[in-house]
Amino acid sequence: MIRTEDLSVDERFDTWRDHMSRHVMAPMVITCDDPASFRGSIESMDLGAVHVSAVEASPCAGYRTSHMIRQSDPELVQIAFSLRGEIAITQDRRCALSQPSNLVLYHTSRPHQAQSGFSEDTTYGVMVVFPVKLLPLPSHKVERLTATPLSGREGIGALVSDFLIRLVNGADQYGASDRSRLGVVLTDLLTALLAHRLDADTALRPTTRRRVLLLQVQTFIQQHLTDPRLSPAMIAAAQGISLRTLHRLFQTEDATVAEWIRAQRLERCRRDLSDPALGDRPIHAIATRWSFPVPAHFTRAFSAAYGVTPQEYRRRHQPDHVLDWHA
């Protein structure tokens, strides 16, 4: 992790710039109008062949020229995902404004420019960089999407943006084997997003389509855990697939659809029971919120999953809390 506040004023911008050019993106020239007041941070993680960085920066600009490309071209795809502020990216005679929740793709093999700091003191976003060979899509089709805004608010784009936010917020929770698998999931999601935009879903590998569909289903389930009507039939109808297809998706998850739903609901209950902000909320209210209306059934399910009763779990995590199912 690089934070300019940890450095002397004279070396802040130079250190940030060098790290961006060498480790976050392909080599490029980065400039700043006022290096002395520059503020920024970079927190990076490697997901196998995929590199993800959460980047904050004062207004700055960068460009990669034909001469630099001839000197060195790692043939990388770069995805900029803005969370605060705006970044203008120019490539292939197009210019895209990466606004909050937008994703913009660009390529190291052709000249490009990027400029930030139009409306905020600092911009904050996520950079995803990976070899273009990981995209199972025709390169001439992918080129049609450079410097083109891709919405991260709906459909597959929402899955990508939600995944990236969760990824950078929980970076310290993943081991080496986790990161490698997460890299595969991320490239599959990005491939699905680009293919959808190109109307080229047939170009996706079957395994990629299955993983993306599973993530869509799981996201839908997570969003409707409080709905007591949530069922395999409801999920299949919402996703436009058959019940048989839905059940086949979960064959590799070591759980049926119903078991996965119950496990997610129990996990939400577990989090609420350990949350100090919910210390005064009765256990039965927490259980009911997550669709466990019968206390005895909830106690049995929770005990089987975590080895202790809900009361004991809360007592261990909130020792001052007075347990009362009926308070």
CSV table of C-alpha atoms in Angstrom, one decimal:
chain,number,residue,atom,x,y,z
A,1,MET,CA,0.0,0.0,0.0
A,2,ILE,CA,1.2,3.5,-0.9
A,3,ARG,CA,-0.1,6.5,1.0
A,4,THR,CA,1.3,10.0,0.3
A,5,GLU,CA,0.6,11.1,3.8
A,6,ASP,CA,3.3,8.7,5.0
A,7,LEU,CA,5.9,10.4,2.7
A,8,SER,CA,7.7,13.8,2.7
A,9,VAL,CA,6.2,16.5,0.6
A,10,ASP,CA,9.0,16.4,-1.9
A,11,GLU,CA,8.6,12.7,-2.7
A,12,ARG,CA,4.8,12.2,-2.5
A,13,PHE,CA,3.9,12.7,-6.2
A,14,ASP,CA,7.0,11.1,-7.6
A,15,THR,CA,6.5,7.9,-5.5
A,16,TRP,CA,2.8,7.7,-6.3
A,17,ARG,CA,3.4,8.3,-10.0
A,18,ASP,CA,6.2,5.7,-10.3
A,19,HIS,CA,4.1,3.1,-8.5
A,20,MET,CA,1.1,3.7,-10.7
A,21,SER,CA,3.2,3.4,-13.9
A,22,ARG,CA,5.2,0.4,-12.9
A,23,HIS,CA,2.8,-1.7,-10.8
A,24,VAL,CA,-0.8,-0.6,-11.4
A,25,MET,CA,-0.9,0.1,-15.2
A,26,ALA,CA,1.4,-0.2,-18.2
A,27,PRO,CA,4.2,2.4,-18.3
A,28,MET,CA,2.9,5.9,-19.0
A,29,VAL,CA,3.7,9.5,-18.4
A,30,ILE,CA,1.7,11.0,-15.4
A,31,THR,CA,1.7,14.7,-14.7
A,32,CYS,CA,0.2,16.9,-12.0
A,33,ASP,CA,-0.2,20.7,-11.9
A,34,ASP,CA,0.7,21.0,-8.2
A,35,PRO,CA,2.9,18.1,-7.0
A,36,ALA,CA,3.5,19.8,-3.6
A,37,SER,CA,-0.2,19.5,-2.6
A,38,PHE,CA,-0.8,16.1,-4.3
A,39,ARG,CA,-2.6,13.5,-2.2
A,40,GLY,CA,-3.1,9.9,-3.1
A,41,SER,CA,-3.1,6.3,-2.1
A,42,ILE,CA,-2.8,2.9,-3.8
A,43,GLU,CA,-3.8,-0.4,-2.3
A,44,SER,CA,-3.2,-3.3,-4.6
A,45,MET,CA,-3.8,-7.1,-4.7
A,46,ASP,CA,-2.9,-9.8,-7.1
A,47,LEU,CA,-5.6,-12.3,-8.1
A,48,GLY,CA,-3.5,-14.7,-10.1
A,49,ALA,CA,-3.0,-13.0,-13.5
A,50,VAL,CA,-5.5,-10.2,-12.5
A,51,HIS,CA,-4.2,-7.1,-10.7
A,52,VAL,CA,-6.7,-5.0,-8.8
A,53,SER,CA,-6.0,-1.6,-7.2
A,54,ALA,CA,-8.0,0.8,-5.2
A,55,VAL,CA,-6.7,4.2,-6.2
A,56,GLU,CA,-7.2,7.7,-4.7
A,57,ALA,CA,-5.6,10.7,-6.3
A,58,SER,CA,-5.6,14.5,-6.6
A,59,PRO,CA,-6.2,15.9,-10.1
A,60,CYS,CA,-3.7,14.5,-12.5
A,61,ALA,CA,-3.3,13.4,-16.1
A,62,GLY,CA,-1.5,10.5,-17.9
A,63,TYR,CA,-0.8,9.4,-21.4
A,64,ARG,CA,0.8,6.5,-23.2
A,65,THR,CA,2.3,7.2,-26.6
A,66,SER,CA,3.1,5.1,-29.7
A,67,HIS,CA,6.8,5.3,-28.9
A,68,MET,CA,6.2,3.9,-25.4
A,69,ILE,CA,4.2,1.1,-26.9
A,70,ARG,CA,7.0,0.2,-29.3
A,71,GLN,CA,9.4,0.1,-26.4
A,72,SER,CA,7.2,-2.1,-24.3
A,73,ASP,CA,3.7,-3.6,-24.6
A,74,PRO,CA,2.5,-6.1,-22.0
A,75,GLU,CA,-0.8,-6.4,-24.0
A,76,LEU,CA,-3.0,-5.7,-21.1
A,77,VAL,CA,-6.7,-4.8,-20.7
A,78,GLN,CA,-7.4,-2.0,-18.2
A,79,ILE,CA,-10.8,-1.4,-16.6
A,80,ALA,CA,-11.4,1.9,-14.7
A,81,PHE,CA,-14.3,1.8,-12.2
A,82,SER,CA,-15.0,5.2,-10.6
A,83,LEU,CA,-16.5,5.5,-7.1
A,84,ARG,CA,-16.0,9.2,-6.6
A,85,GLY,CA,-15.2,11.9,-9.1
A,86,GLU,CA,-14.7,11.7,-12.8
A,87,ILE,CA,-12.0,10.3,-15.1
A,88,ALA,CA,-11.9,11.1,-18.8
A,89,ILE,CA,-10.3,8.3,-20.9
A,90,THR,CA,-9.5,8.8,-24.6
A,91,GLN,CA,-8.6,6.0,-27.0
A,92,ASP,CA,-9.3,5.1,-30.6
A,93,ARG,CA,-10.8,8.5,-31.3
A,94,ARG,CA,-13.3,8.1,-28.5
A,95,CYS,CA,-13.6,9.8,-25.1
A,96,ALA,CA,-15.5,8.3,-22.2
A,97,LEU,CA,-16.2,9.9,-18.9
A,98,SER,CA,-15.9,7.4,-16.1
A,99,GLN,CA,-18.4,8.8,-13.6
A,100,PRO,CA,-19.4,7.1,-10.3
A,101,SER,CA,-20.6,3.5,-11.0
A,102,ASN,CA,-19.4,3.5,-14.6
A,103,LEU,CA,-16.7,1.2,-16.0
A,104,VAL,CA,-14.4,2.1,-18.9
A,105,LEU,CA,-12.1,-0.2,-20.8
A,106,TYR,CA,-8.9,0.7,-22.5
A,107,HIS,CA,-5.9,-1.2,-23.9
A,108,THR,CA,-2.2,-0.9,-23.5
A,109,SER,CA,-1.4,-1.7,-27.1
A,110,ARG,CA,-2.8,1.6,-28.4
A,111,PRO,CA,-2.2,5.2,-27.4
A,112,HIS,CA,-4.5,6.6,-24.8
A,113,GLN,CA,-4.9,9.5,-22.4
A,114,ALA,CA,-6.6,9.8,-18.9
A,115,GLN,CA,-7.4,12.8,-16.9
A,116,SER,CA,-9.0,13.2,-13.5
A,117,GLY,CA,-10.1,15.8,-11.1
A,118,PHE,CA,-12.9,17.7,-12.8
A,119,SER,CA,-15.4,18.0,-10.0
A,120,GLU,CA,-13.7,16.7,-6.8
A,121,ASP,CA,-10.6,17.4,-4.8
A,122,THR,CA,-9.7,13.7,-5.2
A,123,THR,CA,-11.0,10.9,-7.3
A,124,TYR,CA,-11.4,7.4,-6.0
A,125,GLY,CA,-11.9,4.2,-7.9
A,126,VAL,CA,-10.8,0.7,-8.8
A,127,MET,CA,-8.3,-0.3,-11.5
A,128,VAL,CA,-8.5,-3.8,-12.9
A,129,VAL,CA,-5.6,-4.9,-15.2
A,130,PHE,CA,-5.2,-8.3,-16.8
A,131,PRO,CA,-3.7,-9.9,-20.0
A,132,VAL,CA,-5.9,-9.5,-23.0
A,133,LYS,CA,-5.4,-13.2,-23.8
A,134,LEU,CA,-7.7,-14.0,-20.8
A,135,LEU,CA,-10.7,-12.6,-22.7
A,136,PRO,CA,-12.3,-15.4,-24.8
A,137,LEU,CA,-13.7,-12.8,-27.2
A,138,PRO,CA,-12.4,-11.7,-30.7
A,139,SER,CA,-10.0,-8.8,-30.2
A,140,HIS,CA,-11.5,-6.8,-33.1
A,141,LYS,CA,-14.8,-6.8,-31.2
A,142,VAL,CA,-13.3,-5.9,-27.9
A,143,GLU,CA,-11.7,-2.9,-29.6
A,144,ARG,CA,-15.2,-1.5,-30.3
A,145,LEU,CA,-15.7,-1.0,-26.6
A,146,THR,CA,-12.5,0.9,-25.7
A,147,ALA,CA,-13.2,4.4,-24.2
A,148,THR,CA,-16.9,3.5,-24.0
A,149,PRO,CA,-18.8,3.9,-20.7
A,150,LEU,CA,-20.3,0.6,-19.4
A,151,SER,CA,-23.0,1.0,-16.7
A,152,GLY,CA,-22.2,-0.5,-13.4
A,153,ARG,CA,-25.8,0.1,-12.1
A,154,GLU,CA,-27.8,-2.6,-13.8
A,155,GLY,CA,-27.6,-6.1,-15.1
A,156,ILE,CA,-24.2,-7.8,-15.3
A,157,GLY,CA,-22.5,-4.4,-14.8
A,158,ALA,CA,-24.1,-4.2,-11.4
A,159,LEU,CA,-22.7,-7.6,-10.6
A,160,VAL,CA,-19.2,-6.4,-11.6
A,161,SER,CA,-19.4,-3.2,-9.6
A,162,ASP,CA,-20.7,-4.9,-6.5
A,163,PHE,CA,-18.1,-7.6,-6.8
A,164,LEU,CA,-15.3,-5.0,-7.1
A,165,ILE,CA,-16.5,-3.0,-4.1
A,166,ARG,CA,-16.7,-6.1,-1.9
A,167,LEU,CA,-13.3,-7.2,-3.2
A,168,VAL,CA,-11.4,-4.1,-2.2
A,169,ASN,CA,-13.3,-3.6,1.1
A,170,GLY,CA,-12.4,-7.2,2.2
A,171,ALA,CA,-8.9,-7.4,0.7
A,172,ASP,CA,-7.3,-8.6,3.9
A,173,GLN,CA,-9.7,-11.5,4.3
A,174,TYR,CA,-8.5,-13.6,1.3
A,175,GLY,CA,-5.7,-16.1,1.2
A,176,ALA,CA,-3.5,-16.9,-1.8
A,177,SER,CA,-5.8,-19.7,-3.0
A,178,ASP,CA,-8.9,-17.4,-2.5
A,179,ARG,CA,-7.3,-14.7,-4.6
A,180,SER,CA,-6.6,-17.0,-7.5
A,181,ARG,CA,-10.1,-18.2,-7.6
A,182,LEU,CA,-11.5,-14.6,-7.3
A,183,GLY,CA,-9.4,-13.6,-10.3
A,184,VAL,CA,-11.1,-16.3,-12.4
A,185,VAL,CA,-14.6,-15.1,-11.2
A,186,LEU,CA,-13.7,-11.5,-12.0
A,187,THR,CA,-12.5,-12.2,-15.5
A,188,ASP,CA,-15.6,-14.3,-16.1
A,189,LEU,CA,-17.8,-11.4,-15.0
A,190,LEU,CA,-16.0,-8.9,-17.1
A,191,THR,CA,-16.1,-11.2,-20.1
A,192,ALA,CA,-19.9,-11.6,-19.6
A,193,LEU,CA,-20.3,-7.8,-19.4
A,194,LEU,CA,-18.4,-7.2,-22.6
A,195,ALA,CA,-20.1,-10.0,-24.4
A,196,HIS,CA,-23.5,-8.8,-23.4
A,197,ARG,CA,-22.6,-5.3,-24.7
A,198,LEU,CA,-21.4,-6.9,-28.0
A,199,ASP,CA,-24.4,-9.2,-28.1
A,200,ALA,CA,-21.9,-12.0,-28.4
A,201,ASP,CA,-23.0,-14.4,-25.6
A,202,THR,CA,-22.4,-17.3,-27.9
A,203,ALA,CA,-18.7,-16.6,-27.7
A,204,LEU,CA,-18.6,-17.3,-24.0
A,205,ARG,CA,-17.4,-20.7,-22.8
A,206,PRO,CA,-20.1,-22.8,-21.2
A,207,THR,CA,-18.3,-22.8,-17.8
A,208,THR,CA,-18.1,-19.0,-17.9
A,209,ARG,CA,-21.9,-18.7,-18.7
A,210,ARG,CA,-22.6,-21.1,-15.8
A,211,ARG,CA,-20.5,-19.2,-13.3
A,212,VAL,CA,-22.0,-15.8,-14.3
A,213,LEU,CA,-25.6,-17.2,-14.1
A,214,LEU,CA,-24.8,-18.7,-10.7
A,215,LEU,CA,-23.5,-15.3,-9.5
A,216,GLN,CA,-26.7,-13.6,-10.8
A,217,VAL,CA,-28.8,-16.2,-9.0
A,218,GLN,CA,-26.9,-15.8,-5.7
A,219,THR,CA,-27.0,-12.1,-5.9
A,220,PHE,CA,-30.8,-12.2,-6.3
A,221,ILE,CA,-31.1,-14.5,-3.3
A,222,GLN,CA,-28.9,-12.2,-1.2
A,223,GLN,CA,-31.2,-9.3,-2.1
A,224,HIS,CA,-34.4,-11.2,-1.1
A,225,LEU,CA,-33.3,-13.1,2.0
A,226,THR,CA,-35.9,-11.2,4.1
A,227,ASP,CA,-38.7,-12.2,1.8
A,228,PRO,CA,-40.5,-15.3,3.3
A,229,ARG,CA,-41.8,-16.1,-0.2
A,230,LEU,CA,-38.3,-16.7,-1.5
A,231,SER,CA,-38.2,-20.2,-3.1
A,232,PRO,CA,-36.6,-22.1,-6.0
A,233,ALA,CA,-39.7,-21.4,-8.1
A,234,MET,CA,-39.6,-17.7,-7.4
A,235,ILE,CA,-35.9,-17.5,-8.2
A,236,ALA,CA,-36.2,-19.5,-11.4
A,237,ALA,CA,-39.1,-17.3,-12.6
A,238,ALA,CA,-37.2,-14.1,-11.8
A,239,GLN,CA,-34.1,-15.3,-13.7
A,240,GLY,CA,-36.0,-16.7,-16.6
A,241,ILE,CA,-34.7,-20.2,-16.2
A,242,SER,CA,-36.3,-23.6,-15.5
A,243,LEU,CA,-36.3,-25.2,-12.1
A,244,ARG,CA,-34.1,-28.0,-13.5
A,245,THR,CA,-31.5,-25.5,-14.7
A,246,LEU,CA,-31.5,-23.7,-11.3
A,247,HIS,CA,-31.0,-27.0,-9.4
A,248,ARG,CA,-28.2,-28.0,-11.8
A,249,LEU,CA,-26.4,-24.7,-11.1
A,250,PHE,CA,-26.0,-25.6,-7.4
A,251,GLN,CA,-24.7,-29.1,-8.0
A,252,THR,CA,-21.1,-27.8,-7.6
A,253,GLU,CA,-22.0,-25.8,-4.5
A,254,ASP,CA,-22.3,-28.8,-2.1
A,255,ALA,CA,-25.8,-27.6,-1.2
A,256,THR,CA,-29.3,-27.5,-2.7
A,257,VAL,CA,-30.9,-24.2,-3.5
A,258,ALA,CA,-33.0,-24.4,-0.3
A,259,GLU,CA,-29.9,-25.3,1.8
A,260,TRP,CA,-27.9,-22.4,0.3
A,261,ILE,CA,-30.7,-19.9,1.1
A,262,ARG,CA,-31.0,-21.2,4.7
A,263,ALA,CA,-27.2,-21.0,5.2
A,264,GLN,CA,-27.2,-17.4,4.0
A,265,ARG,CA,-30.1,-16.5,6.3
A,266,LEU,CA,-28.3,-18.1,9.2
A,267,GLU,CA,-25.1,-16.2,8.4
A,268,ARG,CA,-27.1,-12.9,8.5
A,269,CYS,CA,-28.5,-13.9,11.8
A,270,ARG,CA,-25.0,-14.7,13.1
A,271,ARG,CA,-23.8,-11.3,12.0
A,272,ASP,CA,-26.7,-9.5,13.7
A,273,LEU,CA,-26.2,-11.4,16.9
A,274,SER,CA,-22.6,-10.2,17.1
A,275,ASP,CA,-23.3,-6.6,16.1
A,276,PRO,CA,-23.1,-4.3,19.1
A,277,ALA,CA,-25.5,-1.9,17.4
A,278,LEU,CA,-28.2,-4.6,17.6
A,279,GLY,CA,-27.4,-5.6,21.1
A,280,ASP,CA,-30.9,-4.5,22.4
A,281,ARG,CA,-32.8,-6.2,19.6
A,282,PRO,CA,-34.5,-9.4,20.8
A,283,ILE,CA,-33.2,-12.7,19.3
A,284,HIS,CA,-36.7,-13.6,18.0
A,285,ALA,CA,-36.9,-10.3,16.1
A,286,ILE,CA,-33.6,-11.0,14.4
A,287,ALA,CA,-34.7,-14.5,13.5
A,288,THR,CA,-38.0,-13.3,12.2
A,289,ARG,CA,-36.3,-10.6,10.1
A,290,TRP,CA,-34.3,-13.3,8.3
A,291,SER,CA,-37.4,-15.6,7.8
A,292,PHE,CA,-37.1,-17.8,10.8
A,293,PRO,CA,-40.5,-17.1,12.4
A,294,VAL,CA,-40.5,-20.1,14.8
A,295,PRO,CA,-38.0,-19.7,17.6
A,296,ALA,CA,-37.5,-23.4,18.2
A,297,HIS,CA,-36.8,-24.1,14.6
A,298,PHE,CA,-34.3,-21.2,14.5
A,299,THR,CA,-32.5,-22.4,17.6
A,300,ARG,CA,-32.1,-25.9,16.1
A,301,ALA,CA,-30.9,-24.7,12.8
A,302,PHE,CA,-28.5,-22.2,14.3
A,303,SER,CA,-27.1,-24.7,16.8
A,304,ALA,CA,-26.5,-27.3,14.0
A,305,ALA,CA,-24.7,-24.7,11.9
A,306,TYR,CA,-22.5,-23.0,14.5
A,307,GLY,CA,-22.3,-25.5,17.4
A,308,VAL,CA,-23.9,-23.2,20.0
A,309,THR,CA,-27.4,-21.8,20.6
A,310,PRO,CA,-28.2,-18.2,19.5
A,311,GLN,CA,-28.3,-17.1,23.1
A,312,GLU,CA,-24.9,-18.5,23.8
A,313,TYR,CA,-23.4,-17.0,20.6
A,314,ARG,CA,-24.7,-13.6,21.5
A,315,ARG,CA,-23.5,-14.0,25.2
A,316,ARG,CA,-20.0,-14.7,23.9
A,317,HIS,CA,-19.9,-11.7,21.6
A,318,GLN,CA,-22.0,-9.3,23.7
A,319,PRO,CA,-21.4,-10.4,27.3
A,320,ASP,CA,-23.4,-7.5,28.8
A,321,HIS,CA,-26.5,-8.2,26.8
A,322,VAL,CA,-29.5,-9.7,28.6
A,323,LEU,CA,-31.0,-12.4,26.5
A,324,ASP,CA,-34.7,-12.4,26.2
A,325,TRP,CA,-36.6,-13.9,23.3
A,326,HIS,CA,-39.8,-12.1,24.3
A,327,ALA,CA,-38.5,-8.6,25.3
